[in-house]
Amino acid sequence: MTATTITDRASRLRTRLARASDIEGSMLAMGALTGLLTGLLASGLILGIRLLQPLLWGGDVLWWELLLLPTAGAFVVGLLVTYVVPEASGSGIVRTMETLAVRGGRFRRRVPLAGLAATTVALSAGASGGREGPIALMGGATGSLVGQLFRLDEDRMKSMVGAGVAAGIGASFNAPIGGMLFAIELILGRMRARSLQVVVVSSVVGSVTARQLVGSGVTFDLPVDYQFSDPWHLLGYAVLGLSAAGLGLAFVRGEAAAFRMFTWLRRRLWRPLTLAIGGLGVGIIALFVPEVLGTGDALPPIEGLIDPVHALLTRDLDVGWAAIGVLAALLVAKFAATMLTIGSGSAVGTFAPTLFTGAALGAMVGIAADTIVPSAGLDPRAFALVGMAAGFSAAARAPLTSIIIVFELTGDYGMVLPLMLSCGVATWLADRWEPDSVYTHPLHERGIVPGELDDIDVLQVVTAGEAMTPDHPSLLDVQPWEEVVDLFERTGSHGFAVVDGGNRLVGVVTRSDVEDAERHPLVRSGRRRVSQLTALDLATQRPVAVHPDDPVHNAVHRMAALDIGRVPVIERRSRRLVGIVRRGDVVGAYQQGLNRHLGDQQRRATRSLRDLAGVSFVEERVAEGSLADGNRVREVAWPARTIVTTIRRGGEVVMPTGDTRFSPGDVVVVLADNASRGTVRHLLTVPSRDGYDPTDPAQQDGVADDEATVE
C-alpha cells in the first residue's frame, strides 16, 4: 500500500468522522485506538527491559561492570536524546506538560518509538529512575498523533494527550483507575465530561492490552493482608505524613539543583558526555549499594540482589536503630542516584524512585515507632506501604492518585484511613513549604506556566489570521550577522521569524539572541567568529507557532507560557510563514473579540422577541456618509413601527436616546417590521445622494431583506 493510498484513506475517514452526528462517539473510538497503541508501547517497554537486562547483567557482576554498564548506557541514551528525540530527556511528565502548554499538545511523530528505545536502554543499563514518566510521554505523544491524524481542535487534542497518558500509566502498572486519575489530576488539571470519557476508555483499553501481553498480576504481590484496627496508630501515620512532606520537598529541590549542575556541564562538554558522567555517578553509588540500580521493583539480575521495595512490603523487618540506619543509607543512596540520572537528562521518570524512597521512609518511621512503643503492635511493613503513597503525593501534589494507584499496585485495600491521613498531611505541608511540585518546578524554572484559562475568553472568537501582522519583516536562514544586526537597528523590532528558501518557518531570532552572540556555543568553542554567524545560527529553532485558523487565545497562551512577545503564524500543512501575532496585535484582537462577544450576548438577549408577528431585528454597521452618519437618532427619517434598541460602540453597549448621535463604525440594532427592513438598512449603510428618499421603495437598490435580519 503506497503512502498516497494511506493518506487518501485517512482523509476519507476524517471526513466521515467530521460529518458524524455524534462527534463524542468518534472521540471515544479515538481514545480506544490510543489505548491500544499505548498498551502495545508499554508492553514493548516492559518486555524490552526483561530481554535486555539479562544480556547486560547476570550472575556475579564484577566491580568494573557496575561502573561501565550505567556509564555506557547513559552515553547511548545521550546520543538518542541529543540527536533523535530530545523530548525523552528528563521526566516525561514534565515534557508532556510543556508540550501541552506551549505547543497545544502536538508531538512529533518520532517521539513514541524513539522514546521507547531510549528508556529501554536507560533502565536496562541500570539508570536509577522509573518507567512511568517515559511511558506517559509515549502515551501522550500517541494520543497527540491520533488527534493530528483526524485534525482535532486544540481542546480535543489535549483530551487525547491526557487519554494517552492515562493509558500509559494504566498499562505500565496494570492500574487503569490510577492511570485515569493521574491524567486528570496531573496532566489535564480538571475533570470535564468530554475528557473524562475519553480518558477512562483509553486507560482501560491500555491496561487490558498490556495485561494480555505481559501478565495480569499486580506489581507487588503481598502475602500479608494489612489491616488498620487501632485509632492510636494514626498518630504514627501522621508523623509519617510530616516526614514524607520533607521527602517530597527534597525531590523538588534536589532535581532543581541537579539540573542546574548538569546545565553548567552541558555548556562546557558534549551533551552525551554529561549523561555518561551521570551514569558513572550511579555506578559509583552502586558499588556500595547496588539496590539503587533500575526502578527498585525490577532490578538487574545480579546474584544475591533482591528487589528492595518488595522486601520492605513482604518480609519481616528487623527492629532497632541499626535497621533504621541501614534503611536511611538505602534511602539516601537511591535519592542521590536518582538525582544524577534525572538531572543529567536520561530518559527515565520520578514516580518509581518516590515509591522506593517513600517505602524506605515509611519502614523507618514504622520501625522507630515499634522500637519506642513495642506494645502498640505496629507493623513496619504497613508503614512502608503507606509511605509509598505519601512520598509520591508530597512530590507530585496528587493525593487522590497516590492513594488509588497504591491500591492497584499492591491489591490491598485494608489501609484506607492511614493512606488518606498520611497523603493529606504530606501534600498539605509540602504545598506550604514549596508551591511547585516535582513536575511543575522545572517548567517554572524555564519560564513556562503550565495549565490554561478555563473561562470563556473573548480572544477565542478572533482567529490568529485576523489579528496577525501579515507583512512583518522576516530573515532568511542564510543571512549573515551584519544583515541581521542591520535589520534590528533599522526597524527597532524585538524579534523576527527566520525562514528557509521556501518561506517555511525554521526559527525565531530575538534582540537578546543578537546581544548574547559572544556566548553562542559556536563562538565559545572557537569554531566561528561572531561575524560568521547566520540568522539560523542565532535563532531558536523549532519555535512555537499558531495557525491562521487558531483562536488568538492560543497565541496569547503560548506568549504567556514562554514570556515572549510574538508568535509566528504558519500554514498548517506547509509551515509557510504568513504573519506574526505581536502583543500589539492582541490589543486589537481583544477589541474585535469584545465587540463580537457583546453582539452575541445582545442577540441572545433579544432572540426571544424575534417571533413577534411581522417584526424582527436588523443589525448593521453605520457607514461613513450614510444618512445616519453624524445625525441624532431623532433626526433620521425612520419608517413607522421602528425602534432603535442598542448601539455597540468601542466595546461598549449604548442605550440610545433621541439625542444620541451616530458615528461611522457604530453597530446599530433596530427593531422594525418586515416591510421596513430594507429601508432601515439603507439608512445605516448606503451613502446618501441628492434627491434620495429612503422611504420611497422605487428608489431602493433591491437588496434582499433577509440579509439584514438577525436570526
XYZ file of C-alpha atoms in Angstrom, residues 226-596:
371
model
C -2.570 -5.296 56.192
C -5.449 -4.097 58.344
C -5.950 -0.935 60.343
C -7.567 -1.521 63.731
C -6.245 0.793 66.464
C -7.094 4.537 66.089
C -3.968 5.394 68.120
C -1.883 4.133 65.228
C -3.000 7.191 63.272
C -0.525 9.263 65.293
C 2.300 7.277 63.741
C 0.852 7.711 60.254
C 0.520 11.453 60.860
C 4.238 11.563 61.720
C 4.877 9.618 58.515
C 2.932 12.284 56.584
C 5.128 15.012 58.111
C 8.279 13.096 57.174
C 7.009 12.410 53.645
C 6.469 16.148 53.135
C 10.189 16.635 53.712
C 10.948 13.851 51.244
C 8.751 15.467 48.614
C 10.459 18.809 49.135
C 13.847 17.098 48.824
C 12.862 15.692 45.427
C 11.721 19.115 44.179
C 14.817 20.973 45.379
C 17.216 18.123 44.619
C 16.150 17.762 40.991
C 16.407 21.527 40.518
C 19.956 21.574 41.922
C 20.999 18.566 39.822
C 19.560 20.125 36.698
C 21.493 23.359 37.289
C 24.703 21.410 37.836
C 24.362 19.421 34.623
C 23.285 22.515 32.702
C 26.597 24.050 33.719
C 28.382 20.920 32.462
C 26.481 20.885 29.159
C 27.758 24.361 28.385
C 31.294 23.019 28.531
C 31.024 19.412 27.379
C 29.380 17.411 24.632
C 25.931 16.525 25.889
C 26.266 12.700 25.680
C 29.330 13.011 27.900
C 27.315 14.783 30.585
C 24.836 11.899 30.629
C 27.760 9.478 30.834
C 29.049 11.391 33.868
C 25.649 10.956 35.498
C 25.739 7.241 34.687
C 29.230 6.959 36.155
C 27.973 8.569 39.360
C 25.203 5.981 39.583
C 27.758 3.209 39.051
C 29.961 4.528 41.863
C 26.990 4.534 44.250
C 26.054 1.019 43.065
C 29.497 -0.238 44.148
C 28.322 0.213 47.732
C 24.508 -0.001 47.368
C 23.656 -1.968 44.200
C 19.939 -1.753 45.051
C 19.899 1.739 43.542
C 20.057 0.309 40.015
C 16.880 0.336 37.947
C 13.378 1.078 39.141
C 13.509 -0.566 42.566
C 10.934 -3.231 41.751
C 12.700 -4.795 38.742
C 16.431 -4.800 39.446
C 19.087 -6.195 37.106
C 19.571 -9.962 37.619
C 22.678 -9.665 39.803
C 23.433 -12.625 42.037
C 22.348 -12.032 45.640
C 20.379 -8.880 44.834
C 16.722 -8.652 45.888
C 14.093 -6.066 44.978
C 14.144 -3.666 47.953
C 10.582 -2.384 47.610
C 9.139 -5.891 47.512
C 11.295 -6.848 50.500
C 10.109 -3.847 52.522
C 6.484 -4.766 51.885
C 6.608 -8.528 52.334
C 9.486 -9.598 54.605
C 9.750 -9.360 58.364
C 11.870 -6.308 59.075
C 14.456 -6.086 61.817
C 13.561 -3.777 64.678
C 16.070 -1.387 66.195
C 18.104 1.684 65.446
C 20.641 -0.276 63.401
C 17.890 -1.291 60.966
C 16.842 2.352 60.701
C 20.423 3.281 59.836
C 20.535 0.710 57.035
C 17.259 1.978 55.600
C 18.460 5.580 55.859
C 21.582 4.693 53.872
C 19.427 2.947 51.257
C 17.125 5.978 51.011
C 19.977 8.476 50.650
C 21.766 6.323 48.076
C 18.635 5.888 45.940
C 17.878 9.598 46.190
C 21.397 10.577 45.108
C 21.420 8.098 42.214
C 18.040 9.376 41.027
C 19.187 12.989 41.147
C 22.210 12.130 38.997
C 20.070 10.256 36.483
C 17.221 12.757 36.233
C 19.461 15.823 36.415
C 21.734 14.606 33.634
C 18.719 14.220 31.341
C 18.333 10.464 30.997
C 15.061 9.049 29.654
C 13.585 7.914 32.987
C 10.883 9.111 35.373
C 10.484 10.092 39.021
C 7.464 8.013 40.020
C 9.259 4.752 40.879
C 12.038 6.458 42.907
C 9.433 8.249 45.025
C 7.770 4.891 45.702
C 11.161 3.364 46.612
C 12.256 6.163 48.936
C 8.753 6.547 50.349
C 8.653 2.861 51.259
C 12.077 3.128 52.922
C 10.989 6.224 54.841
C 7.751 4.563 55.920
C 9.611 1.487 57.137
C 11.981 3.741 59.114
C 9.081 5.533 60.814
C 7.323 2.222 61.500
C 10.452 0.619 62.979
C 11.112 3.712 65.117
C 7.531 3.706 66.410
C 7.671 -0.029 67.134
C 11.005 0.397 68.899
C 9.719 3.238 71.071
C 6.301 1.667 71.795
C 6.720 -2.088 71.303
C 3.383 -2.841 72.925
C 1.428 -0.880 70.271
C 1.611 -3.755 67.770
C 2.707 -1.588 64.827
C 3.698 -3.294 61.570
C 6.604 -1.506 59.793
C 5.544 -3.143 56.521
C 2.208 -1.316 56.671
C 4.104 1.946 57.207
C 6.234 1.129 54.157
C 3.075 0.658 52.117
C 1.605 3.979 53.243
C 4.978 5.692 52.806
C 4.953 4.821 49.097
C 1.758 6.805 48.585
C 2.726 9.658 50.899
C 6.122 10.121 49.251
C 4.689 10.385 45.755
C 1.806 12.564 46.964
C 4.196 15.070 48.536
C 6.432 15.181 45.458
C 3.668 15.349 42.830
C 0.869 17.036 44.885
C -1.545 14.337 43.776
C -3.056 12.710 46.885
C -6.030 11.071 45.190
C -3.857 9.500 42.500
C -1.366 8.323 45.124
C -3.995 6.574 47.235
C -5.714 4.815 44.352
C -2.587 3.845 42.479
C -1.040 2.218 45.579
C -4.257 0.230 45.978
C -3.888 -1.036 42.434
C -0.140 -1.624 42.634
C -0.488 -3.770 45.762
C -4.015 -5.156 45.532
C -4.537 -4.267 49.220
C -7.459 -2.106 50.366
C -7.124 -2.524 54.120
C -5.270 0.731 54.832
C -7.687 3.387 53.595
C -7.660 5.670 56.642
C -3.864 5.670 57.168
C -3.342 6.302 53.453
C -5.759 9.216 53.433
C -4.248 10.754 56.570
C -0.593 10.435 55.546
C -1.166 11.593 51.966
C -3.312 14.506 53.113
C -0.777 15.694 55.700
C 2.162 15.209 53.321
C 0.504 17.110 50.473
C -0.738 19.949 52.667
C 2.596 20.527 54.366
C 4.683 20.137 51.208
C 2.471 22.667 49.456
C 3.063 25.141 52.274
C 6.817 24.726 52.059
C 7.083 24.728 48.255
C 4.135 25.645 45.978
C 5.652 23.813 42.983
C 5.606 20.060 42.566
C 8.405 17.922 41.175
C 6.694 18.262 37.780
C 5.807 21.970 37.741
C 9.051 23.313 39.233
C 11.191 22.527 36.135
C 8.612 24.302 33.977
C 8.645 27.425 36.112
C 12.443 27.357 36.117
C 12.300 27.604 32.300
C 9.654 30.335 32.400
C 6.788 28.068 31.332
C 3.420 28.407 33.030
C 1.507 25.099 32.852
C -2.260 24.965 32.710
C -4.751 27.138 30.885
C -7.599 29.553 31.461
C -10.909 27.791 31.915
C -13.140 30.827 31.451
C -14.621 31.813 28.106
C -12.226 34.342 26.607
C -13.238 36.934 24.027
C -9.952 36.118 22.269
C -11.388 32.711 21.399
C -13.731 34.270 18.836
C -10.953 36.012 16.840
C -8.546 33.959 14.738
C -4.800 34.453 14.531
C -5.185 35.091 10.805
C -7.478 38.035 11.551
C -5.242 39.534 14.228
C -1.745 38.933 12.828
C 0.580 41.400 11.139
C 0.903 39.829 7.681
C 3.743 41.945 6.312
C 6.142 41.785 9.262
C 9.771 41.514 8.055
C 11.491 38.141 8.314
C 15.030 36.829 7.919
C 16.371 34.163 5.583
C 18.226 31.399 7.385
C 21.428 32.109 5.436
C 21.529 35.873 6.037
C 24.833 36.897 7.652
C 25.363 38.544 11.021
C 25.720 42.058 9.603
C 22.330 41.943 7.874
C 20.643 40.579 10.999
C 22.041 43.406 13.119
C 21.137 45.974 10.447
C 17.504 44.823 10.348
C 17.186 45.112 14.126
C 18.678 48.618 14.076
C 16.517 49.822 11.170
C 13.195 48.514 12.456
C 13.591 48.705 16.216
C 11.773 45.381 16.425
C 12.445 42.907 19.218
C 12.273 39.768 17.097
C 11.913 38.262 13.637
C 10.895 34.929 12.189
C 13.604 33.026 10.296
C 12.525 31.194 7.129
C 14.194 28.974 4.547
C 14.164 29.476 0.797
C 10.592 28.180 0.596
C 9.375 30.681 3.220
C 8.939 27.843 5.741
C 9.476 28.748 9.385
C 12.733 27.382 10.802
C 13.340 29.618 13.821
C 12.913 32.930 15.632
C 15.654 35.472 16.396
C 15.228 37.976 19.225
C 17.234 41.028 20.164
C 18.624 39.166 23.179
C 19.916 36.422 20.848
C 21.912 39.052 18.976
C 23.178 40.691 22.163
C 24.309 37.307 23.550
C 26.134 36.277 20.366
C 29.509 36.361 22.125
C 28.273 33.499 24.341
C 26.965 31.434 21.429
C 28.290 27.829 21.618
C 29.850 28.083 18.144
C 31.716 31.221 19.202
C 32.730 29.885 22.630
C 34.105 26.714 21.049
C 36.169 28.732 18.590
C 34.561 27.194 15.532
C 33.190 30.548 14.353
C 33.577 34.241 14.952
C 30.551 36.350 15.731
C 30.715 37.934 12.282
C 30.436 34.473 10.714
C 27.140 33.592 12.385
C 23.991 33.381 10.281
C 20.386 34.067 11.184
C 19.785 30.330 11.639
C 22.787 30.037 13.974
C 21.341 32.755 16.185
C 17.763 31.534 16.019
C 15.792 29.474 18.474
C 14.916 26.520 16.268
C 11.577 24.650 16.322
C 9.806 27.684 17.806
C 6.198 27.575 18.934
C 3.711 28.787 16.337
C -0.006 29.014 15.647
C -2.083 28.536 12.522
C -4.282 31.148 10.824
C -7.499 29.403 11.918
C -6.399 29.048 15.559
C -8.014 31.450 18.025
C -5.858 34.315 19.244
C -6.373 32.832 22.703
C -3.921 30.063 21.740
C -1.296 32.594 20.682
C -1.691 34.563 23.916
C -1.442 31.353 25.938
C 1.861 30.469 24.287
C 3.192 34.009 24.713
C 2.302 33.958 28.408
C 3.675 30.444 28.951
C 7.085 31.322 27.472
C 7.124 35.039 28.362
C 7.676 36.033 24.748
C 6.289 38.953 22.777
C 5.471 37.369 19.402
C 4.268 34.102 17.896
C 4.692 33.230 14.188
C 1.608 32.250 12.192
C 2.202 29.415 9.731
C 0.116 27.391 7.311
C -0.955 24.138 8.885
C 0.422 21.722 6.300
C 3.291 23.519 4.583
C 4.602 25.520 7.612
C 4.925 28.552 5.327
C 5.097 31.797 7.273
C 2.045 34.015 6.753
C 2.406 36.532 9.572
C 3.219 37.215 13.211
C 0.969 37.871 16.205
C 2.560 40.501 18.453
C 1.452 41.899 21.792
C 0.144 44.967 19.999
C -1.945 42.782 17.699
C -3.538 41.164 20.745
C -4.933 44.524 21.855
C -6.764 44.972 18.568
C -7.916 41.348 18.646
C -9.309 41.851 22.124
C -11.346 44.838 20.995
C -12.618 42.912 17.980
C -13.473 39.902 20.106
C -15.216 42.046 22.692
C -17.431 43.558 20.010
C -18.334 40.097 18.748
